[in-house]
Coordinates of C-alpha atoms in Angstrom, one line a residue:
Chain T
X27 CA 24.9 -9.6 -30.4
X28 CA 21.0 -8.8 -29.7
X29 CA 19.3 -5.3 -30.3
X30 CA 19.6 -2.9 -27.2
X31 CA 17.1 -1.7 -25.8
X32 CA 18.0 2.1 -26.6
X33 CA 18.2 0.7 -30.2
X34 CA 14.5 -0.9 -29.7
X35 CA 12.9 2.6 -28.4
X36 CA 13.9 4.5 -31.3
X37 CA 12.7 1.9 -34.0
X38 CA 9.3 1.9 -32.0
X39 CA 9.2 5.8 -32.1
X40 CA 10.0 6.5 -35.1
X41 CA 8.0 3.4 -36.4
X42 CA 4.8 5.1 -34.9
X43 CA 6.1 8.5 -36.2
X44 CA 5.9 7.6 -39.7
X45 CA 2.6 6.2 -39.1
X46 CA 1.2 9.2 -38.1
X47 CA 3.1 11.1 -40.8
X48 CA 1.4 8.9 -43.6
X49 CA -2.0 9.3 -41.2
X50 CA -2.1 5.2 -40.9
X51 CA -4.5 3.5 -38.6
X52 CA -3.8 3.0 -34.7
X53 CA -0.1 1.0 -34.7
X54 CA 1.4 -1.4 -32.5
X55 CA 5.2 -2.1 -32.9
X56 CA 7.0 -4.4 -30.9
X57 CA 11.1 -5.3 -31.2
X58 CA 12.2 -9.0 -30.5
X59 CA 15.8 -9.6 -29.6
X60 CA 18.2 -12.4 -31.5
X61 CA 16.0 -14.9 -29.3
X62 CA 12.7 -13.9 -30.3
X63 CA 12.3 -12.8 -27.2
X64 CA 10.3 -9.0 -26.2
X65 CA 12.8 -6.4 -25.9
X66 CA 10.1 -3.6 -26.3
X67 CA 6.5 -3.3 -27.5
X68 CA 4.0 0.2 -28.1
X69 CA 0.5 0.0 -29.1
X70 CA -1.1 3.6 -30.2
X71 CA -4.4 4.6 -28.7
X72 CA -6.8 3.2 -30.7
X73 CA -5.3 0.2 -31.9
X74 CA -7.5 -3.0 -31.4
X75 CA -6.8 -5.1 -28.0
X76 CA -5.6 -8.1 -29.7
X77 CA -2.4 -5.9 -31.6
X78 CA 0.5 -7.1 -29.2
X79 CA -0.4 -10.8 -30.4
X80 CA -0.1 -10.4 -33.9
X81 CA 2.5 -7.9 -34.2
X82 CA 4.8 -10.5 -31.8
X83 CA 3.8 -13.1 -34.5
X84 CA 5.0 -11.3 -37.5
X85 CA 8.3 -10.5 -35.8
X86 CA 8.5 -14.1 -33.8
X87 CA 8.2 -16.1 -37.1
X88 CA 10.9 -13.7 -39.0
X89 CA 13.6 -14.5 -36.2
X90 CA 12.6 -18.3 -35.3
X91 CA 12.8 -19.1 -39.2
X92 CA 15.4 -16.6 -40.0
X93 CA 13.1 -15.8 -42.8
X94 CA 11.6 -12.1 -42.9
X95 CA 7.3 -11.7 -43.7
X96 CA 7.3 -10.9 -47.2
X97 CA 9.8 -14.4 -47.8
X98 CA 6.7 -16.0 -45.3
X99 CA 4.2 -14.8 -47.2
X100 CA 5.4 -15.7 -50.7
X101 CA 5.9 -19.4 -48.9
X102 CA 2.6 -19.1 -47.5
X103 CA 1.3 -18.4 -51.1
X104 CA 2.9 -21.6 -52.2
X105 CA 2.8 -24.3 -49.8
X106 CA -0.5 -22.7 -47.2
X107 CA -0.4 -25.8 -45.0
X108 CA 3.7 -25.7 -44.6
X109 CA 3.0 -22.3 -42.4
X110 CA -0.1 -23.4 -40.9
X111 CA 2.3 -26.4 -39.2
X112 CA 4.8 -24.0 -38.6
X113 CA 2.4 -21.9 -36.7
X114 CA 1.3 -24.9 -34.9
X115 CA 4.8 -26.1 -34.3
X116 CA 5.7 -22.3 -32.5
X117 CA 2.6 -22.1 -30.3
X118 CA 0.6 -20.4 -32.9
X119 CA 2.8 -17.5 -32.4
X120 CA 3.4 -17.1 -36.6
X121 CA 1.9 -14.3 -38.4
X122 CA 3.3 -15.0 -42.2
X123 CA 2.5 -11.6 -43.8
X124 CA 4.9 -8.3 -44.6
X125 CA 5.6 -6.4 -41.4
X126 CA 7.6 -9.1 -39.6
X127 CA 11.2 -7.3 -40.7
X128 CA 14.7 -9.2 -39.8
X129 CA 17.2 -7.1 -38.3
X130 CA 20.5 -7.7 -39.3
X131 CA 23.9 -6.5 -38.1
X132 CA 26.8 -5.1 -40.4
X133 CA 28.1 -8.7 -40.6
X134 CA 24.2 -10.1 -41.6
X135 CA 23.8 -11.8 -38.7
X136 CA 20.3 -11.5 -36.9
X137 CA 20.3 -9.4 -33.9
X138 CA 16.1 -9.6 -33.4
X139 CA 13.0 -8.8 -35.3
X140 CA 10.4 -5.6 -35.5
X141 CA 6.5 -6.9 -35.8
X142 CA 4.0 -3.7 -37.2
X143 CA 0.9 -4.2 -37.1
X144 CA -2.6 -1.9 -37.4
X145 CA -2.8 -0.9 -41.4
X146 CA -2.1 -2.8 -44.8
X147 CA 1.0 -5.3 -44.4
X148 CA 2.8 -3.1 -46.7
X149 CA 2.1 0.0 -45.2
X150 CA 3.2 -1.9 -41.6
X151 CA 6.6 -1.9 -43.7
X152 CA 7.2 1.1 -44.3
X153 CA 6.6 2.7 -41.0
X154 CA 8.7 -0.5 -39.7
X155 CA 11.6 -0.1 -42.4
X156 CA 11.7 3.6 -40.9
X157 CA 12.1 3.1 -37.3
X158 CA 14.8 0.6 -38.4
X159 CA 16.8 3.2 -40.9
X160 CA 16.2 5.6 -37.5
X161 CA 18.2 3.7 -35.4
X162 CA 21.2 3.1 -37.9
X163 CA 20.4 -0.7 -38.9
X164 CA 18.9 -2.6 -41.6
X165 CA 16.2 -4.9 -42.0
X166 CA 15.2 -7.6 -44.4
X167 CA 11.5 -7.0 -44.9
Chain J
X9 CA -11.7 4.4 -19.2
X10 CA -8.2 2.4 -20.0
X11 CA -4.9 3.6 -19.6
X12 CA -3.3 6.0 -22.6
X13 CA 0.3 5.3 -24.1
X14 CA 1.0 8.6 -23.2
X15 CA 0.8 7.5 -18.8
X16 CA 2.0 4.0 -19.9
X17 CA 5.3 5.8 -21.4
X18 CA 5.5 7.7 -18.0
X19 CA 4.8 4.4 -16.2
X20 CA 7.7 2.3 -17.8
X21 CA 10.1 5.4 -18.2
X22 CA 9.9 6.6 -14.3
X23 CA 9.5 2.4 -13.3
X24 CA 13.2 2.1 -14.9
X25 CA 14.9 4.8 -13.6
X26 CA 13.7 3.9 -10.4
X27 CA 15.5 0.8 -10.8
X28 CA 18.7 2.6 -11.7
X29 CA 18.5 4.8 -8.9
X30 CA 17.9 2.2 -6.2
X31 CA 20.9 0.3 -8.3
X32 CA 18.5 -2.5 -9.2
X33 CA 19.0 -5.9 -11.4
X34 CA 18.0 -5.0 -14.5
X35 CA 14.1 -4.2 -14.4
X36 CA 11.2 -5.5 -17.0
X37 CA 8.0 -3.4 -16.9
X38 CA 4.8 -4.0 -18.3
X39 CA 1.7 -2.3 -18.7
X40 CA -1.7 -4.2 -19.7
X41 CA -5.2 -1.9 -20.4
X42 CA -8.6 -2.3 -18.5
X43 CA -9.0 -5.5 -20.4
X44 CA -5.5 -7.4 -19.9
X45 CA -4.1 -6.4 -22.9
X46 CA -0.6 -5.4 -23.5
X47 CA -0.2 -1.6 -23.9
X48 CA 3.2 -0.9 -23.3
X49 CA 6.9 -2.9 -22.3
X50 CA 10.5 -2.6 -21.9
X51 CA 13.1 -4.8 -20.8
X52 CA 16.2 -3.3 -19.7
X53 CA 19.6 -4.5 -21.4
X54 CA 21.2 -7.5 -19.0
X55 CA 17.1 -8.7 -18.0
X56 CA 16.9 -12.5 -18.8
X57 CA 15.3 -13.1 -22.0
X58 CA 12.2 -14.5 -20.3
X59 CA 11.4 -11.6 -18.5
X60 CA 8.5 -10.5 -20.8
X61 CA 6.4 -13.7 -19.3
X62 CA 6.9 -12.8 -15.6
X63 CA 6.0 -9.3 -16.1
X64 CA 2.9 -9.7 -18.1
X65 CA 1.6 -12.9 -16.0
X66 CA 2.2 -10.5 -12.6
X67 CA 0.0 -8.0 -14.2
X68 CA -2.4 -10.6 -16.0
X69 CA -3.8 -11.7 -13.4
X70 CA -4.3 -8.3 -11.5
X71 CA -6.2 -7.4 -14.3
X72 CA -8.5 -10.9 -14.4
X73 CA -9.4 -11.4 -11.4
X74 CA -9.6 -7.8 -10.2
X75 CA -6.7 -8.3 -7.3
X76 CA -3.3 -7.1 -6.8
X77 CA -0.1 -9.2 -6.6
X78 CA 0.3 -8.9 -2.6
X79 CA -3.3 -9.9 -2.2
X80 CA -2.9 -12.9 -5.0
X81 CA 0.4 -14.0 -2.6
X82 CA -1.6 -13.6 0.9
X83 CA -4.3 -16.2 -1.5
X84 CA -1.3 -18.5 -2.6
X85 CA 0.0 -18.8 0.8
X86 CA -3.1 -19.8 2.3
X87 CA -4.2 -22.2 -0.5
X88 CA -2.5 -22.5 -3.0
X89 CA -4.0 -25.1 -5.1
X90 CA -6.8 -22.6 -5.6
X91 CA -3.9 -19.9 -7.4
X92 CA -2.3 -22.6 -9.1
X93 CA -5.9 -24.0 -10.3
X94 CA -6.3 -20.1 -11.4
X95 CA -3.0 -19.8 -12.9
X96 CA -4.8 -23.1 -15.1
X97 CA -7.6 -21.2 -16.1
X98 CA -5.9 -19.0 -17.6
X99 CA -3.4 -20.4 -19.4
X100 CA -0.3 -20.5 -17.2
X101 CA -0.4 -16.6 -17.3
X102 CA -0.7 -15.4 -13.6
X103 CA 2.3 -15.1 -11.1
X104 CA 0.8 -14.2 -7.8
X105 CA 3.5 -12.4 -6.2
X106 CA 4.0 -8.7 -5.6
X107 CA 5.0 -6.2 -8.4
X108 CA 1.4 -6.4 -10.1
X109 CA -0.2 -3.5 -9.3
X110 CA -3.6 -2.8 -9.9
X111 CA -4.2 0.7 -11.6
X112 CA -7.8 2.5 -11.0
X113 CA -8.7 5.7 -11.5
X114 CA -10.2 8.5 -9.0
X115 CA -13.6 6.5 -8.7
X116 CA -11.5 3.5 -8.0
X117 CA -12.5 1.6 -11.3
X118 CA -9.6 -0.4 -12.8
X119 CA -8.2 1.0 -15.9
X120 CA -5.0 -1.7 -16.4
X121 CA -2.3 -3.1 -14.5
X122 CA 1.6 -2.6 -13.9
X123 CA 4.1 -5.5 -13.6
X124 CA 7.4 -5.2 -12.5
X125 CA 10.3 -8.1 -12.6
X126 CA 13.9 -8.5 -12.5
X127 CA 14.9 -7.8 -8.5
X128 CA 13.2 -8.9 -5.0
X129 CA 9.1 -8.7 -5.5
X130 CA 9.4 -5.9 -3.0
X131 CA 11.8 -3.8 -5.1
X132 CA 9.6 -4.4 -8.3
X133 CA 7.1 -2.8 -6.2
X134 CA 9.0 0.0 -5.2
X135 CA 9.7 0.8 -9.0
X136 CA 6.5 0.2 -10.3
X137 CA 4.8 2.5 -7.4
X138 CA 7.5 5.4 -8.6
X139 CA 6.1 5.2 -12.5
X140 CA 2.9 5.0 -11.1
X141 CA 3.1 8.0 -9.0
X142 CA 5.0 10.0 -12.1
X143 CA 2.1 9.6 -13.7
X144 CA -0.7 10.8 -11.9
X145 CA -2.2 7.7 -10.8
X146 CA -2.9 5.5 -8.1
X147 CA -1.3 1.9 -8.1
X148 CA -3.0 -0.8 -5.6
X149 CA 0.3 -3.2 -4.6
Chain B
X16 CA -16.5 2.4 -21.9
X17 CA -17.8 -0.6 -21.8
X18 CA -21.1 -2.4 -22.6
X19 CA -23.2 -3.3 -19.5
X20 CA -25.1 -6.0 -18.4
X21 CA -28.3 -4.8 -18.6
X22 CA -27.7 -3.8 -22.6
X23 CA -25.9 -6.8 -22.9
X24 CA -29.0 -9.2 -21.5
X25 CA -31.2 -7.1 -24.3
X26 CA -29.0 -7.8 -26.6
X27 CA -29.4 -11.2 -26.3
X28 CA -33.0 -11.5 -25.3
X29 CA -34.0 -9.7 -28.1
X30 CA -31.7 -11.8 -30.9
X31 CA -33.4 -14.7 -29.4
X32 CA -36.8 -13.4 -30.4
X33 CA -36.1 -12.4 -33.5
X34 CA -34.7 -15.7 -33.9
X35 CA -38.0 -17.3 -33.1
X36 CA -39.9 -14.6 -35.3
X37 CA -37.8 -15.7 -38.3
X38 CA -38.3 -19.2 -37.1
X39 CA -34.7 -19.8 -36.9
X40 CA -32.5 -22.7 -35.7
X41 CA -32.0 -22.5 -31.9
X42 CA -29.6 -19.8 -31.6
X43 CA -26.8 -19.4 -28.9
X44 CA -25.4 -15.4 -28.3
X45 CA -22.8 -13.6 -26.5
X46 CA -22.1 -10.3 -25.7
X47 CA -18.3 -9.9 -24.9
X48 CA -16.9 -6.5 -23.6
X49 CA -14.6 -4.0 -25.0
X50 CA -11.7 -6.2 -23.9
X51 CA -12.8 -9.2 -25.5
X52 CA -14.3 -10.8 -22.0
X53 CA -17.5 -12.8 -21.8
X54 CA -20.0 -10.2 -19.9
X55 CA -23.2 -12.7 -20.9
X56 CA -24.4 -15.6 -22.8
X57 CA -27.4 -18.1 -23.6
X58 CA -27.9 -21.1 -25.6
X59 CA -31.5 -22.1 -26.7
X60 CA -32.7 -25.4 -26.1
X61 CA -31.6 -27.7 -29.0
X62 CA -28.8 -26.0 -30.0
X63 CA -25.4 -28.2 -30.1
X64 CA -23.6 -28.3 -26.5
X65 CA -20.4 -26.3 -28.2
X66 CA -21.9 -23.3 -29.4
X67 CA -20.7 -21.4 -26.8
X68 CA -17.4 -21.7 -28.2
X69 CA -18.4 -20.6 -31.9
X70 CA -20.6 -17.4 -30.5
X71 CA -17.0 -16.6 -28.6
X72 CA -15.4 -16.8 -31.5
X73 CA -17.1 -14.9 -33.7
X74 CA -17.6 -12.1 -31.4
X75 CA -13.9 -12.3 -29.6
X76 CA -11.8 -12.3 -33.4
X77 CA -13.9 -9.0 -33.9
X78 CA -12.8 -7.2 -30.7
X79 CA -9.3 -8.7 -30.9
X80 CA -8.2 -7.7 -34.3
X81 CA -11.4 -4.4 -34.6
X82 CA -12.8 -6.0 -37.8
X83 CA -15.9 -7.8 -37.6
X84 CA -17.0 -10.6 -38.8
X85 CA -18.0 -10.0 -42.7
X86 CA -14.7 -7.8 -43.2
X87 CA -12.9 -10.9 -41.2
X88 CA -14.3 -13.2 -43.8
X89 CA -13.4 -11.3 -46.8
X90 CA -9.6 -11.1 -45.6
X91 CA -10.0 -15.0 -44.9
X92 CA -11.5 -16.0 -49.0
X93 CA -8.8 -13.3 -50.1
X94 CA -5.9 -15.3 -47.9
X95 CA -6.6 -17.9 -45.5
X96 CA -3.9 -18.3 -44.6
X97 CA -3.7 -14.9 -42.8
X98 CA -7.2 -16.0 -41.0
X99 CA -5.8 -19.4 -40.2
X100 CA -2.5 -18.2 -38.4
X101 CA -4.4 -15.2 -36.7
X102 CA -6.7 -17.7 -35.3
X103 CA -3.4 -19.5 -33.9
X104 CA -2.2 -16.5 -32.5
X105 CA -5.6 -16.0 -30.7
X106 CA -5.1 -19.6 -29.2
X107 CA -7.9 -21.2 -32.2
X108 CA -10.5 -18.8 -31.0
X109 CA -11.4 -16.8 -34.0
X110 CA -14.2 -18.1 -36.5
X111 CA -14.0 -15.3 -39.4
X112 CA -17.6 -15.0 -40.6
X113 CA -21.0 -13.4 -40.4
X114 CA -22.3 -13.3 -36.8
X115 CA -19.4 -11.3 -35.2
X116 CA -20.3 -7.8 -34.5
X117 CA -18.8 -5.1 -33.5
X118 CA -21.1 -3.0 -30.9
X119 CA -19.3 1.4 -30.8
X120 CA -20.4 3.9 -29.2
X121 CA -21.2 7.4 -30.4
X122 CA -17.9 8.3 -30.9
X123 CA -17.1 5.1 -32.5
X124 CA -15.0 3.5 -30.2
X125 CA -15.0 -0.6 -29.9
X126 CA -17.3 -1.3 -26.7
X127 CA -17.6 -4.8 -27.2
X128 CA -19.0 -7.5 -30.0
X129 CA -22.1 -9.6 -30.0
X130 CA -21.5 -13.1 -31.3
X131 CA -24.6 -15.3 -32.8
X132 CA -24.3 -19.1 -34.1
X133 CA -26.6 -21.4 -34.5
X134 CA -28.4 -20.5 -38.3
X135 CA -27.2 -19.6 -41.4
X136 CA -24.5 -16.8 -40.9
X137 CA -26.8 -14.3 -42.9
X138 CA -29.5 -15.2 -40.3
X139 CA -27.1 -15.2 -37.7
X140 CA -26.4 -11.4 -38.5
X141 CA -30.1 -10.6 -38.6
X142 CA -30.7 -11.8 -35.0
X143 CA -27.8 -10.0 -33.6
X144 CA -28.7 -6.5 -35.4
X145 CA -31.9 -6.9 -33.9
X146 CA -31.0 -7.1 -30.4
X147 CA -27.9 -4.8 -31.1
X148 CA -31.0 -2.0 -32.3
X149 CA -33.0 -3.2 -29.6
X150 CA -30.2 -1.7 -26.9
X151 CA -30.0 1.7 -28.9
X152 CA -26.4 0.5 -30.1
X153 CA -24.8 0.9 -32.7
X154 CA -23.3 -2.6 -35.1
X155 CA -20.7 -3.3 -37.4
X156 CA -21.7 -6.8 -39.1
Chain M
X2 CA -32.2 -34.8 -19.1
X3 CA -30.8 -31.3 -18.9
X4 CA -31.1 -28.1 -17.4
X5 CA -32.8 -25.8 -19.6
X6 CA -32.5 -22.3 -20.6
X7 CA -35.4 -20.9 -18.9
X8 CA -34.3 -22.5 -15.0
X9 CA -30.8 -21.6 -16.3
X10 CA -32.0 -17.7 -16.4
X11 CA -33.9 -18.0 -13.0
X12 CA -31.0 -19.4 -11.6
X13 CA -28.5 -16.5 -12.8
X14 CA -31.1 -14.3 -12.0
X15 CA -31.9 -14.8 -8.4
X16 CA -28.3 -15.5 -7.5
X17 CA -28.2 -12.6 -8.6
X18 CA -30.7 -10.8 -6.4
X19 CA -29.1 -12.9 -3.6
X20 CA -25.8 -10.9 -3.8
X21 CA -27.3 -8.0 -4.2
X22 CA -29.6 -8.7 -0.9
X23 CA -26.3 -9.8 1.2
X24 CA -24.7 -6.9 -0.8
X25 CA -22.2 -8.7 -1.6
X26 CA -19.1 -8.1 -4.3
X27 CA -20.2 -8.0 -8.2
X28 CA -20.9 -11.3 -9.0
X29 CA -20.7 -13.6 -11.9
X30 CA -22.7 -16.8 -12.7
X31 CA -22.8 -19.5 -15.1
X32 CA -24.9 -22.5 -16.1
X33 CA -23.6 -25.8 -17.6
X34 CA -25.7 -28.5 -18.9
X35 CA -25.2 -32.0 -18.1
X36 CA -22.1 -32.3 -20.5
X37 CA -20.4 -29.5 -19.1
X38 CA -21.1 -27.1 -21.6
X39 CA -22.0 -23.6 -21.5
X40 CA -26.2 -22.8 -20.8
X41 CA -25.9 -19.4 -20.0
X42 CA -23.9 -16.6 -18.0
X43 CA -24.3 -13.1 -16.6
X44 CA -21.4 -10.9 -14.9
X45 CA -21.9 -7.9 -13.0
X46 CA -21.0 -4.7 -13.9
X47 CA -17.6 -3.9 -11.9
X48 CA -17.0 -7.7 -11.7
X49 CA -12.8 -8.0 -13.0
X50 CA -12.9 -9.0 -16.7
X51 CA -11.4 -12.7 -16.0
X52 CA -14.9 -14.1 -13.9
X53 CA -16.2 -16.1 -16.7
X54 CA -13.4 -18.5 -16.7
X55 CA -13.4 -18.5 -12.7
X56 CA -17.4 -19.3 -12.8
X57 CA -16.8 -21.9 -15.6
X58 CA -13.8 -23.6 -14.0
X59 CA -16.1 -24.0 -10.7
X60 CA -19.3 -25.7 -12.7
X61 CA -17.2 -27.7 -15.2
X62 CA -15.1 -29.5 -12.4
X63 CA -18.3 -30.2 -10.9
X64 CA -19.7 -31.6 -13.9
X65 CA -16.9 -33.3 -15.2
X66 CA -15.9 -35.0 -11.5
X67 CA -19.3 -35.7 -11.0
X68 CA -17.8 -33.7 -7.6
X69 CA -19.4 -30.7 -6.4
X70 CA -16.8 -27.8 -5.1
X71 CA -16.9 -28.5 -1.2
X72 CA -15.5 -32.2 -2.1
X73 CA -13.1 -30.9 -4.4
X74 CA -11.9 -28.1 -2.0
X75 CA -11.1 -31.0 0.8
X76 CA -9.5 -33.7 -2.1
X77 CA -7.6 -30.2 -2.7
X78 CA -6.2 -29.7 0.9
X79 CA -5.6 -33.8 1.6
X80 CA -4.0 -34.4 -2.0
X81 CA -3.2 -30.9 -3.6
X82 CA -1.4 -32.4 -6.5
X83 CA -4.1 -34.8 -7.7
X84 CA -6.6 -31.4 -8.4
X85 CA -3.2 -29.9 -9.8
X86 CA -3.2 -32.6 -12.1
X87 CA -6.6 -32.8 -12.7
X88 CA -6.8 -28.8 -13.7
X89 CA -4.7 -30.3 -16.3
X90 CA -6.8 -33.3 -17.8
X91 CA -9.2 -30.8 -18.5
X92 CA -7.0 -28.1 -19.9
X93 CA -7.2 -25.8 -17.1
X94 CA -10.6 -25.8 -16.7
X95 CA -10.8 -26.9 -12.9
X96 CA -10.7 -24.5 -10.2
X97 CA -11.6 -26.6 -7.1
X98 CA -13.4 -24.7 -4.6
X99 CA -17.0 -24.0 -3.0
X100 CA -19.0 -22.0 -5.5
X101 CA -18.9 -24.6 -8.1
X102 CA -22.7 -26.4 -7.4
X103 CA -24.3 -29.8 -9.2
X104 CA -27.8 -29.8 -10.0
X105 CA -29.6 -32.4 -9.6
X106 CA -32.9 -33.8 -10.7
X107 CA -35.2 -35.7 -7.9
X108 CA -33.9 -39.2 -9.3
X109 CA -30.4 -37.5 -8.5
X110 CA -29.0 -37.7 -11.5
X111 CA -27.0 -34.9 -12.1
X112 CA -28.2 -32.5 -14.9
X113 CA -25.8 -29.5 -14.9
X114 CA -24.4 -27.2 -12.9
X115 CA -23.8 -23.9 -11.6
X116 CA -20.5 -22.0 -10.8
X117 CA -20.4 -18.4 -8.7
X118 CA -17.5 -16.0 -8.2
X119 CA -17.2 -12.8 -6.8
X120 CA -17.1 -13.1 -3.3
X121 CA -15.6 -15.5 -0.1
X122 CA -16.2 -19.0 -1.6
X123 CA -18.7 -19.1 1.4
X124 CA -21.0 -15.8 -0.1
X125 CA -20.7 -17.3 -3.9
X126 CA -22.3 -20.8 -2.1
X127 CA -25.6 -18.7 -0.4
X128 CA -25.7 -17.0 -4.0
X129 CA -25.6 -20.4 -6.1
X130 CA -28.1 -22.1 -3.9
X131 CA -30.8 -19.0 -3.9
X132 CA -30.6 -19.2 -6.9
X133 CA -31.3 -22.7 -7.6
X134 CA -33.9 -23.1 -4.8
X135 CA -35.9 -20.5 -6.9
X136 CA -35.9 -23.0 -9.9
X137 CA -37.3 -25.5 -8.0
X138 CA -33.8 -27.5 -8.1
X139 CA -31.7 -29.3 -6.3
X140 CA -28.0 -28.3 -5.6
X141 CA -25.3 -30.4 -3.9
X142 CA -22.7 -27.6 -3.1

């Protein structure tokens, strides 16, 4: 199973929602399916250029590794030249910082990833982790 | 002047239900800003997982080199070592074929580009011109 | 908006003096435009051949992610590796120190960034501001 | 020897002034040295935001080969694949048409070279070599 796409818009809306709600900087959410492949992607007026790229890195490196930001981060923390050849190893497509959130079906499998990017990481979470509890699934931030 | 979310929503929203209305393959759409970057994308349930790529490189190098897909085609037909070379310089991320459209504003500068993907080049066109149209602006094919 | 060429050649032709006021290494500057695009450049004689690539750099990491080059800095001493995989995601073009600024206009919208190399990263900073002030912009260092 | 900064800025400038004289497209011109790196480089207002890397890939072939455009562009249409594979060897870099121009000094050795884009291949040629003529140079186009 991968994460519709009807799924995907209401994460991203509701992501950007709660950014505007907790008056966040400019964000740009994107939704990867079980692949790590694009399934959807919104960048709010404002947002720097370069958003798309790093909010595809923080969700790309949740589902290639199966391991969410905040677990990528605390390995990152530990081991700084482990993530710096897994960045190289993906393309340089790995952003190991909160706001790359898993999504999970009922079962735990992955069905894709959400990337938010544009304020602090853990503010990126919470307007993620929204748009994910909007659209009736769970993610592993 | 770039393009808002706000038109880019219109673009994408109107692009797919084009699609559904001229019973299409499953349609990607993309739309970049004035400077190539990604504003805006959705890919339909059923779309390959690759889609993201083809759009974006359709409207990548609209953007780039100032030139919309049919007039990057009429170039690759009539030398196409000079596209491919292109396609080189920047990074493997143009497709010169139609369903790129160019995006100016009533002064005729560009303010982003559209790329359509998923069904014949000609019906990506066709659904791409129908967002377009929804929202206000004027697409170069 | 964008910046133009003729504020963009003051730009540089006036860091380049103040360079030579200050009696600086031969410096090498670049103005890149609101989309992170090269719009002009020059390299002093007797700077290193691949200063090009450090100016662009500096200048493209600031447009890119909207933080210029001392903020980019203090994020990369606070966690490098957040610097290091952002400059993978940027395809190894981001150099996160002094030198990269960020031109706005009145309103404060990103226009473009000026990038300077070829002193000490203080100096560097010194050179751009001065041709930044020269062109009745506005910096961000 | 190289080219230096100041005949690198008369070069850009009165190719230039050729274009606009021939009122040609917006224009964009760069200057390598004699190792293929970057001198200097203007682009037009209302050029597409992608010329720099068209520009560059015309000089640094040049440069690199040793090969000025016109003999790439007929090694291009005898043996397409070898230029396909040579835009590879140099990352990308080679775009193998008239427009890209080596500079000379009167021993003949080369000592940079010029790349112009904008136009017909033809136009960018009559802009490249006004603009070297007025430096007192040589160009082999």
């Amino acid at each position: 199973m991968t994460i519709s796409l009807r799924k995907a818009r209401t994460i991203i809306r509701k992501a950007l929602e709660k950014g505007r709600e907790l008056e966040l900087k400019p964000l740009s959410v994107v939704v990867l399916d079980a692949g790590g492949h694009v399934q959807a992607f919104e960048r709010e007026d404002g947002a720097a250029p370069g958003r798309f790229a790093i909010a595809q890195g923080k969700a790309y490196g949740a589902v290639m590794l199966g391991m969410a930001g905040t677990a990528q981060m605390a390995r990152a923390e530990a081991q700084a030249y482990f993530m710096a050849a897994v960045n190289g190893v993906y393309g340089g497509q790995v952003v190991p910082v909160p706001g790359g959130v898993l999504l999970r079906d009922k079962k735990g499998a992955v069905i894709g990833a959400v990337g938010v990017t544009g304020d602090t990481s853990d503010n990126d979470v919470l307007a993620a982790v929204a748009g994910i509890e909007a659209a009736g699934l769970q993610g592993e931030i």
